Coordinates of C-alpha atoms in Angstrom, one line a residue:
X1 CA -191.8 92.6 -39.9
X2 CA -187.9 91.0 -40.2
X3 CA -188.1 89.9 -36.7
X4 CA -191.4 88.7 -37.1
X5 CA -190.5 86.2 -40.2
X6 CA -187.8 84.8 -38.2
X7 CA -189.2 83.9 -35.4
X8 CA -191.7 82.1 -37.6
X9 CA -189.1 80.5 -39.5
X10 CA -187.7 79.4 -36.4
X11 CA -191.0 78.2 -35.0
X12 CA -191.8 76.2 -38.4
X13 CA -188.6 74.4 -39.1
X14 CA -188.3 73.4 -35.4
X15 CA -192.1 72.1 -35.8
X16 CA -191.1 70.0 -38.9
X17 CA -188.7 68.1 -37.2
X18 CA -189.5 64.8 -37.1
X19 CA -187.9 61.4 -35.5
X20 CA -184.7 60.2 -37.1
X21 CA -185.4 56.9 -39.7
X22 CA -185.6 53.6 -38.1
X23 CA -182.7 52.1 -36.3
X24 CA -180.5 49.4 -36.6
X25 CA -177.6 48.2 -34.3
X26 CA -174.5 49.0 -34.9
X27 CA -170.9 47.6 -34.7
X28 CA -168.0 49.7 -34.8
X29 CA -164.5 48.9 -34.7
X30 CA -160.9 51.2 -34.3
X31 CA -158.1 49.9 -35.6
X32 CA -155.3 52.3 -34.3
X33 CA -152.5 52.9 -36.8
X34 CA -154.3 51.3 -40.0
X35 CA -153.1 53.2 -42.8
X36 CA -154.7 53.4 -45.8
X37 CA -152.8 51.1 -48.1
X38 CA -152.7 48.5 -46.2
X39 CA -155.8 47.3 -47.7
X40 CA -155.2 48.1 -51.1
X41 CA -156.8 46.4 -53.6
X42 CA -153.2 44.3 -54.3
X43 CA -152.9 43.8 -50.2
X44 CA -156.9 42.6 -50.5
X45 CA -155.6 39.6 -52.6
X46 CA -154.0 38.1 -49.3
X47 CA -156.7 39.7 -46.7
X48 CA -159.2 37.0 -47.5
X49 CA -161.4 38.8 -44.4
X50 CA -161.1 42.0 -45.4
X51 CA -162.1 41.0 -48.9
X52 CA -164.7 39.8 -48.4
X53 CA -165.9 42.9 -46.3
X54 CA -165.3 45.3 -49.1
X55 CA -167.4 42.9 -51.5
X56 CA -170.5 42.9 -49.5
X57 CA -170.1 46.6 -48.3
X58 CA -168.4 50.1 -48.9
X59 CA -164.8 50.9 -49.4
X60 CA -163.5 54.5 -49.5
X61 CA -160.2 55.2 -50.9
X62 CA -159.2 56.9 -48.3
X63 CA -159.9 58.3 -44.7
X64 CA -158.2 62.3 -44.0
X65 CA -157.3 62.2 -40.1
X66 CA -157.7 65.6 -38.1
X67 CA -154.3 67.6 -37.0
X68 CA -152.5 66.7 -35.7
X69 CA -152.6 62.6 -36.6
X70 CA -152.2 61.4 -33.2
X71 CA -155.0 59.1 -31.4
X72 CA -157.2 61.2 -28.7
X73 CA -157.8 63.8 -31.1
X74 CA -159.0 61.8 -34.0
X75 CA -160.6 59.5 -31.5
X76 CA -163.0 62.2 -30.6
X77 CA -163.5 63.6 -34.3
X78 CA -164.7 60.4 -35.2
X79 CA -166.9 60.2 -32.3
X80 CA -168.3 64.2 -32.4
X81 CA -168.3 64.8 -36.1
X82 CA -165.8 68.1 -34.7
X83 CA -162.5 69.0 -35.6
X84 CA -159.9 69.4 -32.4
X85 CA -160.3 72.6 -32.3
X86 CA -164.0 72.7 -31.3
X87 CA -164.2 69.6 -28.9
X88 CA -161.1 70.8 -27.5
X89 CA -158.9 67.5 -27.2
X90 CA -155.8 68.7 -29.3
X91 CA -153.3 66.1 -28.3
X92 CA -152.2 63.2 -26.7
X93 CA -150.3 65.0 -24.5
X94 CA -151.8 68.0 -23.2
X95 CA -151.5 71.1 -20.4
X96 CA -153.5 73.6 -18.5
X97 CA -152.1 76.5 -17.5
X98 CA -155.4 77.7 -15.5
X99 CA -155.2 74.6 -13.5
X100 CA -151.7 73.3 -13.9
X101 CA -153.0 69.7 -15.0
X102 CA -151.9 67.9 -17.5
X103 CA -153.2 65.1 -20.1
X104 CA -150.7 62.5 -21.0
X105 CA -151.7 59.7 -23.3
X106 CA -154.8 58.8 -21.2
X107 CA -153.2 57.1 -18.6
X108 CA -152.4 59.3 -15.8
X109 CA -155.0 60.2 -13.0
X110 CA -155.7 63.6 -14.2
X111 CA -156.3 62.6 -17.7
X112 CA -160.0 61.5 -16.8
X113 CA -161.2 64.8 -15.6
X114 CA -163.9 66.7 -17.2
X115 CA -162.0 69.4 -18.0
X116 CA -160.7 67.5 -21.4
X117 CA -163.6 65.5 -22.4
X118 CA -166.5 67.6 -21.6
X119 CA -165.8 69.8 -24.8
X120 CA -168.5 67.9 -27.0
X121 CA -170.4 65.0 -26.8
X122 CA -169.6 62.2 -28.4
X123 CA -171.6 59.8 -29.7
X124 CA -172.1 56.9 -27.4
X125 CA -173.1 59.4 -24.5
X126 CA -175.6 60.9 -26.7
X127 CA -177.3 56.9 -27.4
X128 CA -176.6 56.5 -23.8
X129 CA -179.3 59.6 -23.0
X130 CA -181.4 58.6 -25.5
X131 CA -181.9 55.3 -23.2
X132 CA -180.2 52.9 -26.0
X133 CA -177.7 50.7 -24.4
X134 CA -174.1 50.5 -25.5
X135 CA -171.3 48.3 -25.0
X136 CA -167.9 49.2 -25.0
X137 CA -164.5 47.4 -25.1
X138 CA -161.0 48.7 -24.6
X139 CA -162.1 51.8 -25.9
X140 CA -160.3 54.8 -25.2
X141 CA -162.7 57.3 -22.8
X142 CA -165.1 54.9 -22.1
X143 CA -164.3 54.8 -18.4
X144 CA -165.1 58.4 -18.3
X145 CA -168.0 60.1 -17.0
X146 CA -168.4 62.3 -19.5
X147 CA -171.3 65.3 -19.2
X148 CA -172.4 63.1 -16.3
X149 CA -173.1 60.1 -18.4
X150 CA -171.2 56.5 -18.6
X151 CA -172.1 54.3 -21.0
X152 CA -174.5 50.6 -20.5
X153 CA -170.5 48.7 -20.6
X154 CA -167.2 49.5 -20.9
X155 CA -164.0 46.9 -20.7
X156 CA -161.5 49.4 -19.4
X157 CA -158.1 49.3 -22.0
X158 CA -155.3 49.1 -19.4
X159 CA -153.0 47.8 -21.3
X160 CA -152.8 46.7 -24.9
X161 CA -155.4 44.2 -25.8
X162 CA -154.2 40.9 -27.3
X163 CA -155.7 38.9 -30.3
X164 CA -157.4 36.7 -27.6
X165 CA -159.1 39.8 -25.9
X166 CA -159.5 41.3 -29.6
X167 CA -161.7 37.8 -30.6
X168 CA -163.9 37.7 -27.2
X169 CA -164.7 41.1 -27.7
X170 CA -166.0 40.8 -31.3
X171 CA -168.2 37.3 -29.6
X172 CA -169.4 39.3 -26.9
X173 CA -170.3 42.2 -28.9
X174 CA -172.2 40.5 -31.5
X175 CA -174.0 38.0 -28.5
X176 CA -175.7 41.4 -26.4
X177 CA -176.3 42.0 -29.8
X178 CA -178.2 38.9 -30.2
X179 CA -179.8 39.1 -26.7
X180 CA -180.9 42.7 -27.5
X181 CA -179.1 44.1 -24.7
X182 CA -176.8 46.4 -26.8
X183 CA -178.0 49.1 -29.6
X184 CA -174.4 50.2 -30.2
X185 CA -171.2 48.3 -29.3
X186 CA -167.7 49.8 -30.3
X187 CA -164.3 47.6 -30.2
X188 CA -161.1 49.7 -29.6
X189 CA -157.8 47.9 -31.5
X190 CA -154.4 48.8 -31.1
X191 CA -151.6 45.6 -32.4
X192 CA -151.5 47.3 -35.5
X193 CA -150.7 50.8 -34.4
X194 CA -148.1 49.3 -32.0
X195 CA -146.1 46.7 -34.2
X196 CA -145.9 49.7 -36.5
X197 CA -144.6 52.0 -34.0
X198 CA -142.2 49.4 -33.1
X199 CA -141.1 48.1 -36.3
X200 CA -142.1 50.3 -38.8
X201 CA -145.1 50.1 -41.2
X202 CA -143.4 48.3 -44.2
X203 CA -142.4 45.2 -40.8
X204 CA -143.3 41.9 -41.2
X205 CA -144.5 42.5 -37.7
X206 CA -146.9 44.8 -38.5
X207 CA -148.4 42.8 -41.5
X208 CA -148.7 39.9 -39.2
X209 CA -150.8 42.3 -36.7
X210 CA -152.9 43.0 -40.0
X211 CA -153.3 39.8 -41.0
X212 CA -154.6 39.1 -37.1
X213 CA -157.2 41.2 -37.5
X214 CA -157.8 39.8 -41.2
X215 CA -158.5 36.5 -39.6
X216 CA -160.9 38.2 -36.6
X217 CA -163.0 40.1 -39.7
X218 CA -163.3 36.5 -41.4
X219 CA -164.5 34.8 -38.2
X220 CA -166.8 38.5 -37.4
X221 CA -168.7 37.8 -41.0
X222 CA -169.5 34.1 -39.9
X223 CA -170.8 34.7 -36.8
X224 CA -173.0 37.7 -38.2
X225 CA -174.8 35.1 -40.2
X226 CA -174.7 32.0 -37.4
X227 CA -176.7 34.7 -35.4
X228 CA -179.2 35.5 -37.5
X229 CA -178.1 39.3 -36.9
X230 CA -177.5 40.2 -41.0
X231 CA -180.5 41.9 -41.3
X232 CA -180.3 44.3 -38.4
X233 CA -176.3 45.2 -38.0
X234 CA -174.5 47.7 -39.6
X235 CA -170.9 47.2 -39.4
X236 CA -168.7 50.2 -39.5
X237 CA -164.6 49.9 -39.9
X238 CA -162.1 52.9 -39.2
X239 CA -159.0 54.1 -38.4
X240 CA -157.7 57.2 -36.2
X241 CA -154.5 57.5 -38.7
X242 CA -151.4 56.4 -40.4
X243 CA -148.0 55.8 -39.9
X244 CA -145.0 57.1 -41.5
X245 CA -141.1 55.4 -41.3
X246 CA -138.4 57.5 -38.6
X247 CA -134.9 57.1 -38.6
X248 CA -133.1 57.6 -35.6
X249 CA -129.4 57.7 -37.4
X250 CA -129.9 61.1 -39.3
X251 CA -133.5 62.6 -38.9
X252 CA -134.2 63.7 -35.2
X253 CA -134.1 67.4 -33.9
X254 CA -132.9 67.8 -30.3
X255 CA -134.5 71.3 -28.8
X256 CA -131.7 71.1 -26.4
X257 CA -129.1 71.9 -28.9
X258 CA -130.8 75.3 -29.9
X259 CA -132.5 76.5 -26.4
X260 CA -132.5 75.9 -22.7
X261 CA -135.2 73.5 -21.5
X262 CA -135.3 75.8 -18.6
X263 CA -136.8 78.5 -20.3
X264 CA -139.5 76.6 -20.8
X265 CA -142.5 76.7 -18.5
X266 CA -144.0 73.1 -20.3
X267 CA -143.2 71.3 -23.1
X268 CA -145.4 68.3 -23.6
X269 CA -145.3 66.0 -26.9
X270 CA -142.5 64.5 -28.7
X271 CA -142.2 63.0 -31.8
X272 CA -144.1 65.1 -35.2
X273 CA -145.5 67.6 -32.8
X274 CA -144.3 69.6 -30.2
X275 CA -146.1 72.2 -28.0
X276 CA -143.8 74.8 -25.9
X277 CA -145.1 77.0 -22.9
X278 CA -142.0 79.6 -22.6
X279 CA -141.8 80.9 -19.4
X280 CA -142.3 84.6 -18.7
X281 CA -140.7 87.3 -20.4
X282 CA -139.3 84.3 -22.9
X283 CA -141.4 83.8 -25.5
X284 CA -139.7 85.9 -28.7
X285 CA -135.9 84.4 -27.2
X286 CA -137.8 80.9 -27.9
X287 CA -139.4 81.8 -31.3
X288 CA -136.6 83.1 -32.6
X289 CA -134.0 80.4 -31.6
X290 CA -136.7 77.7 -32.9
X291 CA -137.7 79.0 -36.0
X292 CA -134.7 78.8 -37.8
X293 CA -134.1 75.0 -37.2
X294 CA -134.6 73.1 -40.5
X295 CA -136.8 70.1 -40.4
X296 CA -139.7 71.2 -38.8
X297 CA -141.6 74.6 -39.0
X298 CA -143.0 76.5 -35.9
X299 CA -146.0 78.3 -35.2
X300 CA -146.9 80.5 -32.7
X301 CA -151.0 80.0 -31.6
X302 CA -152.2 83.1 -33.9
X303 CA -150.1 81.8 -37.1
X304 CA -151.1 77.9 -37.1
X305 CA -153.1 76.9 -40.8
X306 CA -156.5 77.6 -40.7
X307 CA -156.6 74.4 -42.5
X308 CA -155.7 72.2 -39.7
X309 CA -158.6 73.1 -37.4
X310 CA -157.1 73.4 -34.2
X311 CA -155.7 76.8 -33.4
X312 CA -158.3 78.2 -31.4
X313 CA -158.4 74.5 -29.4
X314 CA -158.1 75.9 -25.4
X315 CA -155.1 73.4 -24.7
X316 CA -152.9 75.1 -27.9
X317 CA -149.8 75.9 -26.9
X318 CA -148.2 79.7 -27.4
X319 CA -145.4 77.7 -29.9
X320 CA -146.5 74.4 -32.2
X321 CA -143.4 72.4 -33.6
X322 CA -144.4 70.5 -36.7
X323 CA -141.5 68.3 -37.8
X324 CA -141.1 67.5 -41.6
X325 CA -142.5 63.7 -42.6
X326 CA -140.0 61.3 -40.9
X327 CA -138.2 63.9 -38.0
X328 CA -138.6 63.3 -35.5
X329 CA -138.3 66.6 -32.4
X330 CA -137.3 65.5 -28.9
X331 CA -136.2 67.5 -26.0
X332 CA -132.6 65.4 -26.1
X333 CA -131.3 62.1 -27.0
X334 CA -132.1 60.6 -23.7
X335 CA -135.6 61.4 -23.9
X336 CA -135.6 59.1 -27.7
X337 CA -138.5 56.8 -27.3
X338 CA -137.7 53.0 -27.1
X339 CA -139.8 50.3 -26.2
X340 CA -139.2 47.2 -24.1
X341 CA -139.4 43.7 -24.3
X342 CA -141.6 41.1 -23.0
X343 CA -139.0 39.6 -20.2
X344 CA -139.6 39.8 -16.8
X345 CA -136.5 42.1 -16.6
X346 CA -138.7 44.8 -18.7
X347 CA -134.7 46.4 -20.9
X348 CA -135.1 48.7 -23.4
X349 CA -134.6 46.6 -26.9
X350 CA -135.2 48.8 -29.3
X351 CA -135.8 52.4 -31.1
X352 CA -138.8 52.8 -32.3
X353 CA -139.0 53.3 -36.4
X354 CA -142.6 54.3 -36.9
X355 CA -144.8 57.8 -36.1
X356 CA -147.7 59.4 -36.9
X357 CA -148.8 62.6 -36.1
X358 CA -147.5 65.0 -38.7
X359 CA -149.5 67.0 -41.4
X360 CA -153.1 65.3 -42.0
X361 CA -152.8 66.0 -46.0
X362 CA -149.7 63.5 -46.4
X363 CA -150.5 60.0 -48.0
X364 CA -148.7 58.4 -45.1
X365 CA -151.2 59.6 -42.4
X366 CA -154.5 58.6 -44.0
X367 CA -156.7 55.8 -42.8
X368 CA -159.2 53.7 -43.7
X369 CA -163.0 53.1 -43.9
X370 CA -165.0 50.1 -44.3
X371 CA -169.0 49.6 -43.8
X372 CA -171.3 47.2 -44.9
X373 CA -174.9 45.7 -43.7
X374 CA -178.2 46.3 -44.6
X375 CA -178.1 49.9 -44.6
X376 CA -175.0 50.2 -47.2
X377 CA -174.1 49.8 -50.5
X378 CA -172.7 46.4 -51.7
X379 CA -169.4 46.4 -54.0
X380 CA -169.0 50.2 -53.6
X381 CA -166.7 52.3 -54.1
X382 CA -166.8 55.8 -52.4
X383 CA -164.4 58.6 -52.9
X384 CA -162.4 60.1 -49.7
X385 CA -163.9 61.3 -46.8
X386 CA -163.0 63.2 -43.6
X387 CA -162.3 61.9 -39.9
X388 CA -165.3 64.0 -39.0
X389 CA -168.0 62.6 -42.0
X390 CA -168.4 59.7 -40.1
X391 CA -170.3 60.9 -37.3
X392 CA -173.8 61.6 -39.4
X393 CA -173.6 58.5 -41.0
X394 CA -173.3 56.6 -37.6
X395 CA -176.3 58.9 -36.2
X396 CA -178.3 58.0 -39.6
X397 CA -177.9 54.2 -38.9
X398 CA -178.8 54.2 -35.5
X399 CA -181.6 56.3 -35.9
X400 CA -180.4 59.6 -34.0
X401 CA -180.3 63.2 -34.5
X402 CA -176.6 64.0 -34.5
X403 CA -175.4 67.2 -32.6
X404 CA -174.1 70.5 -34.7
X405 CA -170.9 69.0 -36.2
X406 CA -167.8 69.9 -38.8
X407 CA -168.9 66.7 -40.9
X408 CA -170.2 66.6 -44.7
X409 CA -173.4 64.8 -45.2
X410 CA -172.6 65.4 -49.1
X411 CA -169.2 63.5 -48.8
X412 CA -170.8 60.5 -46.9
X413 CA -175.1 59.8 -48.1
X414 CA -173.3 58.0 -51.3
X415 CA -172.8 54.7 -49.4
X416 CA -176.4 54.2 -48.5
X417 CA -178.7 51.8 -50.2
X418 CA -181.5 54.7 -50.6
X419 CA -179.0 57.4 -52.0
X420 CA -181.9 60.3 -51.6
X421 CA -182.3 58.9 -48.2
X422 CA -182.4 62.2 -45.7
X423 CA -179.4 63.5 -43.9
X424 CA -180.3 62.2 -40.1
X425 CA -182.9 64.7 -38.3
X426 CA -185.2 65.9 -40.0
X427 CA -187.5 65.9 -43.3
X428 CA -187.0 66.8 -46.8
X429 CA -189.7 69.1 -47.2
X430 CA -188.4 71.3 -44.2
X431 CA -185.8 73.1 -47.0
X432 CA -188.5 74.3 -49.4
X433 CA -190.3 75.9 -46.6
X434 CA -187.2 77.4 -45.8
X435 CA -186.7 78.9 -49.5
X436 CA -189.9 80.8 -49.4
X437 CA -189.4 82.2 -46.2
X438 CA -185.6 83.3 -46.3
X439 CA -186.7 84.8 -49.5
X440 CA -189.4 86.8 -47.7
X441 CA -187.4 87.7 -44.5
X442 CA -184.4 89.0 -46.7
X443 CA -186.7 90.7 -49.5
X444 CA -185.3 90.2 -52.7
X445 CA -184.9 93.7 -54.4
X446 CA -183.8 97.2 -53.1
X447 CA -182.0 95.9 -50.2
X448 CA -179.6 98.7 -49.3
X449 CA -176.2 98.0 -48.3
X450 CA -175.5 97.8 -44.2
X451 CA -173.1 100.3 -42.7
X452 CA -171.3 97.7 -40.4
X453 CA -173.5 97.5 -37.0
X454 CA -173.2 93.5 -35.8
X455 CA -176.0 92.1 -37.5
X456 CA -176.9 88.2 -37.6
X457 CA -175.5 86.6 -39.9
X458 CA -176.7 82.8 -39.8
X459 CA -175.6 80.0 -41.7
X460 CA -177.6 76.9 -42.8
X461 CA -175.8 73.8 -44.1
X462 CA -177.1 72.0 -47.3
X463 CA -176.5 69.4 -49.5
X464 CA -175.3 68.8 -53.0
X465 CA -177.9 69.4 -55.3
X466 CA -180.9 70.4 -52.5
X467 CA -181.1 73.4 -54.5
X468 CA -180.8 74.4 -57.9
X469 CA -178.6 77.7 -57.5
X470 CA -175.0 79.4 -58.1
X471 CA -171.8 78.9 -55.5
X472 CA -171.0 82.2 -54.4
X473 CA -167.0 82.0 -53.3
X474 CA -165.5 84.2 -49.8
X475 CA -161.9 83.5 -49.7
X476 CA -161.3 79.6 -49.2
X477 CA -165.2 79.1 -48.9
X478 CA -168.1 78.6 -50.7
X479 CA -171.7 79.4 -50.0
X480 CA -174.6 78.7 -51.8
X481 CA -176.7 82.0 -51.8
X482 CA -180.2 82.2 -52.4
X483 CA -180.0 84.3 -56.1
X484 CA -183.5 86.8 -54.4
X485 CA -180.4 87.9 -52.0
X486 CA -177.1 87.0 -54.0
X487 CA -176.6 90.4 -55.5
X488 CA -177.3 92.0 -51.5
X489 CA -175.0 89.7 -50.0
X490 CA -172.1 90.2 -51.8
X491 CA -172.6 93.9 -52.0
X492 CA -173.4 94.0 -48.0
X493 CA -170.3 91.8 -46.8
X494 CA -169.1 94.7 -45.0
X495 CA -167.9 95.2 -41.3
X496 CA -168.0 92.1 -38.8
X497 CA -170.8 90.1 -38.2
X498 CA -171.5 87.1 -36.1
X499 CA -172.0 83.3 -37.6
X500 CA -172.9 80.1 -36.5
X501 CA -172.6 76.8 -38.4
X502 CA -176.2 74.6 -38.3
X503 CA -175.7 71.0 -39.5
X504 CA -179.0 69.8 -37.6
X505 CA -181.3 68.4 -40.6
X506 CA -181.2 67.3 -44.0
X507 CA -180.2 70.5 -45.6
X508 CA -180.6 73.2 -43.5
X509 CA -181.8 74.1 -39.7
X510 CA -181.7 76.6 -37.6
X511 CA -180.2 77.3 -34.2
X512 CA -179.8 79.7 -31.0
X513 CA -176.8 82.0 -31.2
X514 CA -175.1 80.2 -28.6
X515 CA -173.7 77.3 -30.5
X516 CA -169.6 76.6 -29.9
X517 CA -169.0 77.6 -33.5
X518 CA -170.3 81.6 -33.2
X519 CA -167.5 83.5 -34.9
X520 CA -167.2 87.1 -35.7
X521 CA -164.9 88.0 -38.9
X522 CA -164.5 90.8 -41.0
X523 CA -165.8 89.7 -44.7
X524 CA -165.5 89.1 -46.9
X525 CA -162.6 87.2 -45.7
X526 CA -164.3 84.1 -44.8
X527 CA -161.7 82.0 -44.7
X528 CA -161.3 80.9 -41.3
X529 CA -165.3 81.4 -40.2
X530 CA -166.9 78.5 -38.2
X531 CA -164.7 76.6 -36.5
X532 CA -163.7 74.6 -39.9
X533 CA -166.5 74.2 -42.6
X534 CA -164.9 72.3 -45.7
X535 CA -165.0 74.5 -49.0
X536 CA -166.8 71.4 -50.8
X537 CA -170.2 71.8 -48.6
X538 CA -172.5 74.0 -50.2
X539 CA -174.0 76.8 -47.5
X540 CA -177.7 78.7 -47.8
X541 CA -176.4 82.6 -46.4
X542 CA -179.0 84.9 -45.2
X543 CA -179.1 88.0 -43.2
X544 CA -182.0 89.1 -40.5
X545 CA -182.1 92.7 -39.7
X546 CA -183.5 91.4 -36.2
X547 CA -181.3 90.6 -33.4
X548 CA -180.4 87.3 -31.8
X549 CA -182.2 88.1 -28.9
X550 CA -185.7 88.0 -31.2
X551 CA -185.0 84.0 -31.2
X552 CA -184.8 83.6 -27.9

């Protein structure tokens, strides 16, 4: 009878699904390196642009980058909803051991393969199938084939753009816009990230890159209006990370001073992060000499927080420096990282006195996030969200379903107009059907407590508030438990069982087996269970007696 119930709740959600809310276009900018304050309310008073932005649209206080805070893995959060761990791009510098290639910064050969992007999907590939067109410029991966797709455009980034290729991007953009030839266009920036590298994020040099792109926003509002395009673009604003001060006199850690570099099979990184390959028959010599250096804390792949969401990433290194805020780890002081000037004779002229890529909870490394147009909020003021949140509300405004993701719905809804507008994918009602029939499949008395056999344990993601019930708590998480089977599941948490995280409709959905999140775990320590759920969402939790193969 169990098995029978699930198929039908299977069969009846699936049938509810209905298409995602109309669409708008949508324009959406990265500003590399933006950090957080740099837009506070006393900076606002001089970013006329920006100002004007947050009074017609949605501010958050703050934007939380995924570990570690460097770009390609926060690029693809923002773009998959996912943390690093799940669409496998862990770092800007990254190595395969199976196939001895390597990923460094984007810019070498190899760095284009499949092997590193096709771990999700991100979201311009996904319009791209859908048959919307999208335009692209300078951003990072967009000269990819990725899962066989490329999207409608893409204006390669070679080198780093300049404020004139920053303002005929923003033209063009909003002019396929205006032709209809573009349903999405994206803008990739990067003077901010690199002035603060170079001079440091307190630099006159790097306010003057802000104030550059202050000046862009202020001509970008403008030209919304001299198009006629304010009633059907949705502008979306965000950064990858921050950026912290370094010092070069007193705070760097040389690994050459505590092991030898040839001990080391790989070592790829420099800077906040550092990931170490130890070569055969090393690997406790390594730990051992490492782990007692002060500054910086080391991890080997088993040990690394579940918090930051990336150890079970396939590119993770055996051993994970993580330097303190402002050290910097380097393999010696010849390998320091300097940039050069602008002469034809290309000298080094400088350390560099700026870095990202440390812990994602420090103040210095959060972001930003801006949106406003006809979909949003005007004025508002929304608490801080997650690199990943921003995926579903891109896939609301353009009208698609987004993929299974990591990203709150809960954290993100606030900032539209129609605040109990639908998470993107499906219809309201499809949760109340849901609550009769989990109640059904999972019978709500007498259920006797299971021995241990792997059973199927699916989990359905909901909002705030869909449901009037209790928060039951599992180590760091909590699920919201129907109360006809709270008192079964929390006396049946016993033995492993196999989850999967469902984030495919407004409050719940449900899924094949096979999704890139199925765990197993030994509860009730649910602490590190689906690839990174945030202990804010709320969770429905129900257990089938039937297999996974009855939902095939």
């Amino acid at each position: 009878m169990a098995g029978k119930l699930g198929v039908l709740l299977l069969a009846l959600v699936l049938s509810l699904a209905q298409p995602a809310s109309a669409r708008r276009k949508l324009l959406v900018f990265l500003l590399d390196g933006f950090r957080a304050d740099y837009i506070s309310d006393e900076a606002l008073e001089s970013l006329p642009g920006f100002k004007e932005i947050v009074s017609r649209g949605v501010k958050v206080d703050y934007l939380t980058p995924d570990f570690p805070t460097l770009s390609y893995p926060n690029y693809y959060s923002l773009m998959t909803g996912r943390h690093c761990e799940v669409h496998q791009m862990t770092g800007n510098y990254m190595w395969d051991p199976d196939t001895n290639k390597s990923f460094d910064l984007g810019i070498n050969r190899d760095s284009r393969l499949p092997l590193w992007w096709n771990g999700s999907e991100p979201l311009w590939v996904t319009l791209t199938k859908a048959k919307r067109k999208v335009y692209m410029y300078y951003w990072p991966g967009c000269e990819v084939e990725i899962l066989g797709v490329r999207p409608t455009y893409c204006l390669e980034y070679k080198s780093v753009p300049t404020d004139i290729n920053f303002v005929n991007a923003v033209s063009g953009a909003l002019d396929v816009f205006k032709s209809g030839q573009a349903d999405l266009a994206a803008i990739y920036y990067e003077r901010v990230d690199v002035e603060g590298h170079h001079y440091g994020p307190s630099s006159p040099q790097r306010k003057d890159a802000v104030k550059a792109v202050d000046t862009v926003m202020a001509y970008m509002t403008k030209w919304i209006q001299e198009r006629d395009l304010q009633d059907d673009l949705n502008v979306i604003i965000f950064s990858d990370h921050g950026m912290t001060d370094i010092s070069w006199t007193d705070k760097v850690i040389k690994l050459d001073n505590y092991i030898n570099l040839r001990d080391l099979q790989q070592l790829k990184g420099r800077g906040p992060v550092v990931s170490l390959w130890p070569a055969p028959g090393k690997h406790s010599e390594i730990y051992n000499k490492v782990r007692r250096v002060e500054h910086m804390t080391v991890y080997a792949k088993e040990d690394i927080p579940s918090r930051f969401y990336y150890k079970k990433g396939k590119f993770v290194s055996p051993l994970t420096l993580v330097a303190d805020e402002g050290w910097f780890i380097t393999e010696n002081r010849e390998s320091l990282p300097f940039w050069m000037n602008s002469t034809v004779t290309r000298k080094p002229e400088g350390w560099q006195w700026g870095w990202h890529g440390y812990d994602n909870e420090l103040r210095a490394m959060r972001g930003i996030f801006l949106a406003f147009g006809p979909d949003f909020k005007s004025d508002f003021r929304a608490a801080p969200i997650r690199v990943v949140d921003i995926y579903n509300l891109m896939c609301k405004v353009t009208g698609v379903t987004p993929l299974p993701n990591n990203g709150s719905w809960s954290r993100v809804m606030c900032m539209l107009k129609d605040p109990a507008s639908s998470a993107p994918g499906a219809p309201p009602c499809a949760c109340a059907l849901v609550t009769v029939l989990l109640t059904a499949v999972c019978k709500p008395s007498g259920m006797p407590s299971i021995p241990g056999p792997l059973l199927e344990m699916q989990v359905l993601k909901t909002w705030h508030g869909a449901f009037n019930n209790t928060f039951k708590s599992h180590g760091s998480k909590e699920y919201l438990v129907l109360p006809a089977i709270q008192r079964w599941v929390s006396g049946s948490l016993q033995g492993q069982f196999q989850a999967e995280e469902l984030n495919q409709g407004p409050c719940c959905s449900v899924s094949r087996m096979h999704s890139p999140w199925a765990r197993t775990w030994t509860a009730p320590d649910m602490s590190d269970v689906l690839g990174g759920l945030e202990p804010s969402d709320s969770y429905i939790v129900f257990i089938n007696r039937f297999s996974a193969s009855t939902l095939e």
